[in-house]
N, CA and C atoms as an extended XYZ file, in Angstrom:
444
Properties=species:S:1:pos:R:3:atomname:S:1:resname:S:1:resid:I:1 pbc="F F F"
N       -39.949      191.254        4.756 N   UNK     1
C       -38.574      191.062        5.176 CA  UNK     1
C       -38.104      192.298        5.921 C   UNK     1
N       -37.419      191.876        7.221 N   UNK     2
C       -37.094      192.970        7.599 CA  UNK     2
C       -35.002      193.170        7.354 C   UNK     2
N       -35.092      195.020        7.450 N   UNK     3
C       -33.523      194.749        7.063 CA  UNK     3
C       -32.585      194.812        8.267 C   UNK     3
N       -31.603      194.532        8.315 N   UNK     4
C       -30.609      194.597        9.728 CA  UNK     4
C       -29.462      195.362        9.217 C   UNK     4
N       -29.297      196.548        9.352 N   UNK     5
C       -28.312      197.057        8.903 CA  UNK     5
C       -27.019      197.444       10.115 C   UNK     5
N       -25.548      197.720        9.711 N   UNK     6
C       -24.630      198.454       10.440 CA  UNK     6
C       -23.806      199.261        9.249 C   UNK     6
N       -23.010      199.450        9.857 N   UNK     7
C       -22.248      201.088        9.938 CA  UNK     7
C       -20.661      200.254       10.483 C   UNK     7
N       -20.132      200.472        9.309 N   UNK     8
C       -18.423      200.525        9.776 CA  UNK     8
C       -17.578      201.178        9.327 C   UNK     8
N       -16.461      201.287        9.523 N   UNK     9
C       -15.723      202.369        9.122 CA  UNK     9
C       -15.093      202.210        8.538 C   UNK     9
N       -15.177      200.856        7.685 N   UNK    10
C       -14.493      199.987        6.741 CA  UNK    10
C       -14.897      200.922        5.568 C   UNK    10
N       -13.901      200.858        4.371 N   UNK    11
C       -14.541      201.546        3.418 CA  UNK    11
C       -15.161      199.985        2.617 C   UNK    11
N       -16.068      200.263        1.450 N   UNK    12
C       -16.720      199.679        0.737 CA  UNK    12
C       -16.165      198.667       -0.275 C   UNK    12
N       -14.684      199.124       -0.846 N   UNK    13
C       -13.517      197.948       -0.939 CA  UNK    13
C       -13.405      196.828        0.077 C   UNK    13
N       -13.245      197.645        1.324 N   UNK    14
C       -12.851      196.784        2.168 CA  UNK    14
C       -13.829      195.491        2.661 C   UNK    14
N       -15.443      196.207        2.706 N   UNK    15
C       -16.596      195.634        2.910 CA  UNK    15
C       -16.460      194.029        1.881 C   UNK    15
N       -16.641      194.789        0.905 N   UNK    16
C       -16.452      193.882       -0.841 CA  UNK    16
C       -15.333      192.765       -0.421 C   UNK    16
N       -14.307      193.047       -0.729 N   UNK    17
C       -13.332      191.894       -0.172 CA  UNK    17
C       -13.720      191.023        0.547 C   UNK    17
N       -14.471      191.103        1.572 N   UNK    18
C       -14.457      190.004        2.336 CA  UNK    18
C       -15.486      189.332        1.634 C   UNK    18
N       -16.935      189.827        1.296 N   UNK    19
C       -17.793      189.347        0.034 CA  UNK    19
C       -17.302      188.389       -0.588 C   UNK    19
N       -16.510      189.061       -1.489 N   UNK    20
C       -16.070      188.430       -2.564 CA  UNK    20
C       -14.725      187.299       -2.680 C   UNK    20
N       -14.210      186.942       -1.013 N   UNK    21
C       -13.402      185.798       -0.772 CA  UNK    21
C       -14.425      185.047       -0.149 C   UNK    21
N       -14.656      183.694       -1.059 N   UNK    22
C       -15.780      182.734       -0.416 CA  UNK    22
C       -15.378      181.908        0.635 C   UNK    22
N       -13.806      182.072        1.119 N   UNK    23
C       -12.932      181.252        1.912 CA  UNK    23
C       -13.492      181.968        3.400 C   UNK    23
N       -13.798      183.404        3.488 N   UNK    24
C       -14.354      183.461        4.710 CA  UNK    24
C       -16.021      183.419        5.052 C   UNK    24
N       -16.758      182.983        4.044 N   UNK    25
C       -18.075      182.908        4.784 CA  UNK    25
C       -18.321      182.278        5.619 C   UNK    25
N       -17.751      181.230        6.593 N   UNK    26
C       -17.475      180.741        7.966 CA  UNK    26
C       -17.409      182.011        8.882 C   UNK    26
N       -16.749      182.479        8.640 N   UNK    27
C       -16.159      183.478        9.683 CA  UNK    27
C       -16.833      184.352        9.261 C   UNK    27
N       -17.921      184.659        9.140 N   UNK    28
C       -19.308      185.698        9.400 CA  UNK    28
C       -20.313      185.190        8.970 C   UNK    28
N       -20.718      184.321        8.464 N   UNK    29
C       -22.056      183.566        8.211 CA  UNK    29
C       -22.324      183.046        9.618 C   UNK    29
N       -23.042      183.380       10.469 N   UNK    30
C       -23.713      182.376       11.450 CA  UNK    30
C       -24.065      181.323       11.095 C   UNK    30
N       -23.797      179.914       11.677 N   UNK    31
C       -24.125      178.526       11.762 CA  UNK    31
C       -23.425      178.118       10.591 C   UNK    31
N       -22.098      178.618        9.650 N   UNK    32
C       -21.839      178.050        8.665 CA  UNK    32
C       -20.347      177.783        9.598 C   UNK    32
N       -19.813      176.053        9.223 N   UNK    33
C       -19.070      176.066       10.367 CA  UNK    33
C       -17.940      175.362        9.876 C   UNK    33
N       -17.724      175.097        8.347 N   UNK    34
C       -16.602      175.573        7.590 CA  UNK    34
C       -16.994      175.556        5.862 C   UNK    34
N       -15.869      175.202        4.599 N   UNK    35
C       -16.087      175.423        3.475 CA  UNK    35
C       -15.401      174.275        2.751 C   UNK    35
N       -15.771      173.830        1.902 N   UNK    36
C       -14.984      172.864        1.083 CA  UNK    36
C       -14.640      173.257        0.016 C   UNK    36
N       -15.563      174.384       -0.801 N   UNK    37
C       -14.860      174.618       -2.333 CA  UNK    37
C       -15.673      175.799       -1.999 C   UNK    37
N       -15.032      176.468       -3.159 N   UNK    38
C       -15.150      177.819       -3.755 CA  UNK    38
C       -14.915      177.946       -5.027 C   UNK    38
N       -16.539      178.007       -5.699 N   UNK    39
C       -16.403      178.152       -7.639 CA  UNK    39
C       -15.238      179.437       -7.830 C   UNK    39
N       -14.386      179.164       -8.909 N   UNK    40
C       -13.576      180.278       -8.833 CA  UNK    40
C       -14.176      181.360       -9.504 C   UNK    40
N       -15.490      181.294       -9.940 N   UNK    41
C       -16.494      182.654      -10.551 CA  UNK    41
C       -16.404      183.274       -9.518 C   UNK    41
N       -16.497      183.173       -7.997 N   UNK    42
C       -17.446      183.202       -6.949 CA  UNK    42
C       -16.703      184.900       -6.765 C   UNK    42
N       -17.392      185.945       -6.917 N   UNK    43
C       -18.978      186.047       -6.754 CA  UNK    43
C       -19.801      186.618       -7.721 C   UNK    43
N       -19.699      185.655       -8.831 N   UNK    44
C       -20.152      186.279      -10.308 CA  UNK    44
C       -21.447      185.491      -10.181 C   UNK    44
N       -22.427      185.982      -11.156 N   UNK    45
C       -23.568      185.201      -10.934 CA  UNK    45
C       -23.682      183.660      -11.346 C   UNK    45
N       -24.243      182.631      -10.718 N   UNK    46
C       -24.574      181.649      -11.025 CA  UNK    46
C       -23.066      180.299      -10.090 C   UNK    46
N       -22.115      181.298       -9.656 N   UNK    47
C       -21.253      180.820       -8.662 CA  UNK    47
C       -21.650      180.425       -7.196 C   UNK    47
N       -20.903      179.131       -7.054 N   UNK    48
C       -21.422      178.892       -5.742 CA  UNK    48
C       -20.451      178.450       -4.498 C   UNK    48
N       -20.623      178.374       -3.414 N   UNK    49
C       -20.108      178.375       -1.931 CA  UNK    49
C       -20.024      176.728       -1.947 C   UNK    49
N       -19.592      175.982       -1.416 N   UNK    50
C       -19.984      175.084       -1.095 CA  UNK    50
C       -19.082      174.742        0.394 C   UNK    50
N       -20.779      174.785        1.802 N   UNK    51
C       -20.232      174.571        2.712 CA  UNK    51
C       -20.801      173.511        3.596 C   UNK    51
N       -20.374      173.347        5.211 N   UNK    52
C       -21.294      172.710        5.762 CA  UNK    52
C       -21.367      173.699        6.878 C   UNK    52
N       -23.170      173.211        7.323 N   UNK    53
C       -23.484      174.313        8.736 CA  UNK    53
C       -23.809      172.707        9.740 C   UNK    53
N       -23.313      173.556       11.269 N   UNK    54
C       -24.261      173.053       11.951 CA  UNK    54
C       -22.528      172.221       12.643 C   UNK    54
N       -22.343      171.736       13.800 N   UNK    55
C       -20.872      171.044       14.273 CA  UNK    55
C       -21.106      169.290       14.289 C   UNK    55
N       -19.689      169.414       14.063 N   UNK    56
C       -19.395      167.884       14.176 CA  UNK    56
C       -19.933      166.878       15.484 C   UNK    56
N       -20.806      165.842       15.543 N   UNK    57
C       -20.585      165.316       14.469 CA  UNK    57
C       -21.981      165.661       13.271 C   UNK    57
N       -22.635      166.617       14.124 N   UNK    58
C       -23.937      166.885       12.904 CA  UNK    58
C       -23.961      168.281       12.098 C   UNK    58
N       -22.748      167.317       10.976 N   UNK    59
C       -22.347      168.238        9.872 CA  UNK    59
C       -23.602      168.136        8.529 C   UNK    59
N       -24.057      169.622        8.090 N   UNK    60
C       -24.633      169.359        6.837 CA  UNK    60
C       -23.862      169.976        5.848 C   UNK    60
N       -23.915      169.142        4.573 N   UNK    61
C       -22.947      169.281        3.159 CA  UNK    61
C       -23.955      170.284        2.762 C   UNK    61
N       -23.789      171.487        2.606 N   UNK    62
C       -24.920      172.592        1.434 CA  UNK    62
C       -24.301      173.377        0.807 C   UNK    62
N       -24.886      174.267        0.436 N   UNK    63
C       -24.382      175.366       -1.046 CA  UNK    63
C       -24.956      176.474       -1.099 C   UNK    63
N       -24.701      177.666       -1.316 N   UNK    64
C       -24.752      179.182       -1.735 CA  UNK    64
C       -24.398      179.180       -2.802 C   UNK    64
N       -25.484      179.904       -3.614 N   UNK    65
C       -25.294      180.615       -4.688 CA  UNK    65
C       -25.839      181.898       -4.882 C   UNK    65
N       -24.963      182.690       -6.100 N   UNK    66
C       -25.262      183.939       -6.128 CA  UNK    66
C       -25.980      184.062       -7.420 C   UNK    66
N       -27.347      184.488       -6.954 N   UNK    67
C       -28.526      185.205       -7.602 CA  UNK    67
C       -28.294      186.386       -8.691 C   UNK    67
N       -27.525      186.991       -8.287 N   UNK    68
C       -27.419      188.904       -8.867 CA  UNK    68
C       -26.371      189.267       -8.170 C   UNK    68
N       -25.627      189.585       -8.719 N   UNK    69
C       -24.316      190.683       -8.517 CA  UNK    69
C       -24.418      191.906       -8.785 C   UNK    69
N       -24.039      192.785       -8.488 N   UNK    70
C       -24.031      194.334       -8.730 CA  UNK    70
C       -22.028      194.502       -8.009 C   UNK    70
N       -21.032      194.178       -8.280 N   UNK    71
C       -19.916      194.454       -7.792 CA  UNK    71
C       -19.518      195.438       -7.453 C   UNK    71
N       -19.050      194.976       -5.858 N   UNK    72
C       -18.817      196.073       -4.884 CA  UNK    72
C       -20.107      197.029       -4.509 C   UNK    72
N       -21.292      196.798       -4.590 N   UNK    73
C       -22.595      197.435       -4.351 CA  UNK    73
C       -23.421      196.341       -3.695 C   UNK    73
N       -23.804      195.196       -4.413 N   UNK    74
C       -25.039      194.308       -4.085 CA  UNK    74
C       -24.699      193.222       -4.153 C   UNK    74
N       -25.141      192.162       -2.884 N   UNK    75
C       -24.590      190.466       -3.414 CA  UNK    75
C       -26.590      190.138       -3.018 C   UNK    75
N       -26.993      189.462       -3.637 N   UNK    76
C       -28.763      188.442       -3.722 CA  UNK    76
C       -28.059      186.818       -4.078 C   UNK    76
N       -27.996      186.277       -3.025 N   UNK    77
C       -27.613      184.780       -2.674 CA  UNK    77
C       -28.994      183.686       -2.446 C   UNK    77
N       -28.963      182.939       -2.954 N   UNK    78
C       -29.377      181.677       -2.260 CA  UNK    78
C       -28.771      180.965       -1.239 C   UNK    78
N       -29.450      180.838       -0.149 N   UNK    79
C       -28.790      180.308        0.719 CA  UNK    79
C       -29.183      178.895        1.306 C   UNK    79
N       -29.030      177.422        0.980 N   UNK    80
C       -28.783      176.685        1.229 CA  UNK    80
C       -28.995      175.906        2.295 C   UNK    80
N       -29.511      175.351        3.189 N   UNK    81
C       -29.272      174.250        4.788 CA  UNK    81
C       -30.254      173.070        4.478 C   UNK    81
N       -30.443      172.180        3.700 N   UNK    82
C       -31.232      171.186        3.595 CA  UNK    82
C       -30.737      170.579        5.246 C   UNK    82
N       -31.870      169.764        5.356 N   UNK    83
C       -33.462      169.804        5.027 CA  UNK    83
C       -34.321      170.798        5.094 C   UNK    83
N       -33.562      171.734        6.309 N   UNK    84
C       -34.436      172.859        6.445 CA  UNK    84
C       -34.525      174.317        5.206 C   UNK    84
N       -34.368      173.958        4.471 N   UNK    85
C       -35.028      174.558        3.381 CA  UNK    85
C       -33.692      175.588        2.379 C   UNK    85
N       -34.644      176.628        1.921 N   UNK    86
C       -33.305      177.827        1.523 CA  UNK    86
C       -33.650      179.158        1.565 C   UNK    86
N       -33.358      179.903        1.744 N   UNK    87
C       -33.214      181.465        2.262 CA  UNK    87
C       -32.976      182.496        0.743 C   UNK    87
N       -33.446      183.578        0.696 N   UNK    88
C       -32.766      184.063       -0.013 CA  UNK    88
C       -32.260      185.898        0.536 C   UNK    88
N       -31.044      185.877        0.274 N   UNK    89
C       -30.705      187.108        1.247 CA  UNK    89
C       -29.725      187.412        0.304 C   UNK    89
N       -29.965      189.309        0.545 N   UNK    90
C       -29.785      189.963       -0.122 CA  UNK    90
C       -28.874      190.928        0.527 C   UNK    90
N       -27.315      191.556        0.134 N   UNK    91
C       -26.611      192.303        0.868 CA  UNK    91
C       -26.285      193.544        0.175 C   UNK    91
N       -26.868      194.915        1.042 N   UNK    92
C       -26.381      196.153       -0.229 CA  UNK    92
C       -25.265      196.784        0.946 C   UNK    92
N       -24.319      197.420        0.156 N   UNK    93
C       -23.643      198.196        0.394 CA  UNK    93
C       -23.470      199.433        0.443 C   UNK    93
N       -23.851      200.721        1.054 N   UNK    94
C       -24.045      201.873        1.046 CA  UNK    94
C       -22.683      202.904        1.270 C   UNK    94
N       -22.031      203.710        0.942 N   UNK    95
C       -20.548      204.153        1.132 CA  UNK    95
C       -20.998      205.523        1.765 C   UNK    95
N       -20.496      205.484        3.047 N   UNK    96
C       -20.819      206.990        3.650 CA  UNK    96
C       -19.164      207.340        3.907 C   UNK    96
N       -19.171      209.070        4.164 N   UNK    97
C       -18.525      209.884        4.294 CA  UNK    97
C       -16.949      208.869        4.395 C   UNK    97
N       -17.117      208.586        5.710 N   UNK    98
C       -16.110      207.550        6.121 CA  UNK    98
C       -16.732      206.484        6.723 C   UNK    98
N       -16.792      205.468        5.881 N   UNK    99
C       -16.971      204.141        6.017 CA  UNK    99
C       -18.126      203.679        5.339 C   UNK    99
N       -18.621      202.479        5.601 N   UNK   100
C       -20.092      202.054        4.498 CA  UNK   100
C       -20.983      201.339        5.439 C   UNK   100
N       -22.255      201.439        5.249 N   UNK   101
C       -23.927      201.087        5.837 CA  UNK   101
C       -23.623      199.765        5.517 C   UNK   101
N       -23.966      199.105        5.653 N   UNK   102
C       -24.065      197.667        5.258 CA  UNK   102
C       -25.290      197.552        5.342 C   UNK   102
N       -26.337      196.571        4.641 N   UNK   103
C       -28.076      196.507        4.678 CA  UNK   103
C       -27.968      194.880        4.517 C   UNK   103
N       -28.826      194.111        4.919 N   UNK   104
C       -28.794      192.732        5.042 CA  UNK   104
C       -30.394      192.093        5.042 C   UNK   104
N       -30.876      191.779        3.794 N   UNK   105
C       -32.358      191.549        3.792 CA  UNK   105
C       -32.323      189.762        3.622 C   UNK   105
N       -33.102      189.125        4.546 N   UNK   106
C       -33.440      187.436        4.636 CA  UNK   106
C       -34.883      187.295        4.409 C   UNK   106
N       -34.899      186.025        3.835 N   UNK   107
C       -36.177      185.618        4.201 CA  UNK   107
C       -36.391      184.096        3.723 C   UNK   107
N       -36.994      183.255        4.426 N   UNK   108
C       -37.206      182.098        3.799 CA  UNK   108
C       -37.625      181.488        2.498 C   UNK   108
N       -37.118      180.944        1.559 N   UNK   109
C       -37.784      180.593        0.474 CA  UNK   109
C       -38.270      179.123        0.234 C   UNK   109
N       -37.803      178.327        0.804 N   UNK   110
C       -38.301      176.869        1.055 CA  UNK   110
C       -38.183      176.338        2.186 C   UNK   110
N       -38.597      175.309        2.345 N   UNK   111
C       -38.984      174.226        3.624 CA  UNK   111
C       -39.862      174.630        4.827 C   UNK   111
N       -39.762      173.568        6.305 N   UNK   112
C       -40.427      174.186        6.949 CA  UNK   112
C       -41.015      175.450        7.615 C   UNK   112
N       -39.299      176.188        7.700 N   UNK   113
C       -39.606      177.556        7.873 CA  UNK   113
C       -40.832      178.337        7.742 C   UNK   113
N       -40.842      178.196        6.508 N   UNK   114
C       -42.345      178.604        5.593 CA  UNK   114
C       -43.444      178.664        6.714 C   UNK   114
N       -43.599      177.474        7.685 N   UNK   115
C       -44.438      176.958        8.311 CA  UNK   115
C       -44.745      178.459        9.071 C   UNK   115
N       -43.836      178.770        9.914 N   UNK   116
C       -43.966      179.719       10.907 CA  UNK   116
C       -44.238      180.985       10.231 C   UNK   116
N       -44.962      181.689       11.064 N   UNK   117
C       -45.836      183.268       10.549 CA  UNK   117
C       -44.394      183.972       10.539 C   UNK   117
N       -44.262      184.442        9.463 N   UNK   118
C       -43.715      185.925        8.957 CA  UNK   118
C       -42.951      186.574       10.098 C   UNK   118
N       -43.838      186.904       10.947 N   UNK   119
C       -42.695      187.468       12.106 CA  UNK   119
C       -42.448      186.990       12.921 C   UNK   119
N       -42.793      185.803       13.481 N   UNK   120
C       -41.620      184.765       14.182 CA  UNK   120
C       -40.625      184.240       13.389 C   UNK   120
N       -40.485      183.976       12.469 N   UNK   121
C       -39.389      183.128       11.303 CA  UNK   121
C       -38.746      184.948       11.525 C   UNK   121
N       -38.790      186.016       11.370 N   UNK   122
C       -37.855      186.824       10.811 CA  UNK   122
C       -36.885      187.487       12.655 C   UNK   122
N       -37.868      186.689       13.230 N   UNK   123
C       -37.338      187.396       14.701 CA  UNK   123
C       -35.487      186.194       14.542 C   UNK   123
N       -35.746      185.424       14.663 N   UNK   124
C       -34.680      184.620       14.443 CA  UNK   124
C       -33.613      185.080       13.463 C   UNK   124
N       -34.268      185.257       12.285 N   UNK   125
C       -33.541      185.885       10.683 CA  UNK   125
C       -32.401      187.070       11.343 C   UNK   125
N       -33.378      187.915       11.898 N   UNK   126
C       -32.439      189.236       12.561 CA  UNK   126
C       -31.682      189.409       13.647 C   UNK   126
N       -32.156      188.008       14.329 N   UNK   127
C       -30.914      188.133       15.322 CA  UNK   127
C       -29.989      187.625       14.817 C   UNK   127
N       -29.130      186.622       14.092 N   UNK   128
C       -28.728      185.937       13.535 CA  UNK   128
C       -27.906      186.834       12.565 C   UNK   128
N       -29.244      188.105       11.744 N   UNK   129
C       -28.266      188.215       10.898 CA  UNK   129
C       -27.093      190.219       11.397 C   UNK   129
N       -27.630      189.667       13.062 N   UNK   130
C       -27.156      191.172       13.421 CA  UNK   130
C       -25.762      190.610       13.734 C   UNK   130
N       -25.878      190.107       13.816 N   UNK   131
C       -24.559      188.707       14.725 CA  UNK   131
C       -23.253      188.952       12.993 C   UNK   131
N       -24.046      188.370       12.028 N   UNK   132
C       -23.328      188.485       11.117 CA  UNK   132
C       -22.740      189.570       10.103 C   UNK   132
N       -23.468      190.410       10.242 N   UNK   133
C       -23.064      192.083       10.211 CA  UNK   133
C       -21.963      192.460       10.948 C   UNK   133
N       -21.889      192.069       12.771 N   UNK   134
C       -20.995      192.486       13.343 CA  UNK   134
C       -20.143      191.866       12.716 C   UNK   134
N       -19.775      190.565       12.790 N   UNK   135
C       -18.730      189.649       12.105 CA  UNK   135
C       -18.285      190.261       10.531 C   UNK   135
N       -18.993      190.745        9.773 N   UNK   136
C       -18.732      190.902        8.811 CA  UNK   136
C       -17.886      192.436        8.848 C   UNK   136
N       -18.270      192.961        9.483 N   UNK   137
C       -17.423      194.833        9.919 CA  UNK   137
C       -16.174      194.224       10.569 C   UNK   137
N       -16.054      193.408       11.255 N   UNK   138
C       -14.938      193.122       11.745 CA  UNK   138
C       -13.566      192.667       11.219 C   UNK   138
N       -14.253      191.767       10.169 N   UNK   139
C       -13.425      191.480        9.444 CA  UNK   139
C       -12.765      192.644        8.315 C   UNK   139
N       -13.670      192.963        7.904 N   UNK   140
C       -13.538      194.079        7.209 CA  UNK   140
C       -12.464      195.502        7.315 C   UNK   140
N       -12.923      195.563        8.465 N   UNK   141
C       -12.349      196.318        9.273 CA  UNK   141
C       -10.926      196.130        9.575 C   UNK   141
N       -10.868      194.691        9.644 N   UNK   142
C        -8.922      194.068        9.998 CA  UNK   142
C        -9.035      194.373        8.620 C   UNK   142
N        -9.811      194.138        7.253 N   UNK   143
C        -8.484      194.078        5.833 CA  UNK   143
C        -8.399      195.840        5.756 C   UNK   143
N        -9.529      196.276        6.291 N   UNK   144
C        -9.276      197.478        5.765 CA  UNK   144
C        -7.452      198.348        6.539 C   UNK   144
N        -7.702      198.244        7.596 N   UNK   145
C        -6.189      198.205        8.518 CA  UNK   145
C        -5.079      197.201        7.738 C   UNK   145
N        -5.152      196.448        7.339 N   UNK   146
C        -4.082      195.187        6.973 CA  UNK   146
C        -3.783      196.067        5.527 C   UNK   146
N        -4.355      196.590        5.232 N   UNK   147
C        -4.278      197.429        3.700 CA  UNK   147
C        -3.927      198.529        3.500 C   UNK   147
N        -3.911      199.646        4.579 N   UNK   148
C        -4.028      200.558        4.909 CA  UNK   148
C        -4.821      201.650        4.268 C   UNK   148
């Protein structure tokens, strides 16, 4: 697995928050393209997302769940897209001087995916999940400002 990390200037509260509101994993999950529920554990372990990826009219009904928590440090998710299989990705949080690393580890755990060699399946994984890093600092970044 390879990792995709960034750097924002969000502090690590701020990072966390957005984590830990399951109402925005649309709005930084790539291909997740809205949400229907949110376990109110969520993001305690064994809590889950429940969204659909992919646009209307070819919506899929799937689910995230969280693997391991470490709060405000570590989220290890299952990640969900039947048919095409499930992912499991792992998010650490690192707190520098001013602001926090973000680290973002994927990798396929079921379905076809599987099919494809290791580093074609992860060339995709990382573009995808650089995309969602940015998205995720961004947001972050507005609560961290919205908060002061």
């Amino acid at each position: 697995m390879r990792t995709v990390s960034r750097w924002t200037p969000a502090g690590p509260d701020a990072v966390w928050s957005v984590l830990a509101d399951g109402w925005t994993y649309p709005g930084w999950v790539v291909g997740a393209s809205r949400m229907r529920a949110v376990n109110p554990g969520w993001p305690g372990a064994g809590a889950r997302l429940h969204h659909s990826v992919g646009s209307w009219p070819w919506l899929l009904d799937d689910e995230t769940s969280v693997r391991e928590v470490d709060p405000g440090r570590r989220l290890v998710l299952r990640a969900r897209a039947m048919p095409l299989g499930a992912a499991r990705v792992e998010i650490t949080l690192h707190p520098q001087a001013q602001g926090t690393r973000v680290e973002i580890r994927e990798d396929a755990e079921s379905g076809p995916s599987l099919l494809l060699p290791a580093p074609a399946r992860q060339l995709g994984i990382v573009l995808r999940n650089r995309e969602a890093l940015r998205r995720l600092a961004l947001l972050a970044e507005r609560a961290g400002w919205a908060t002061g």
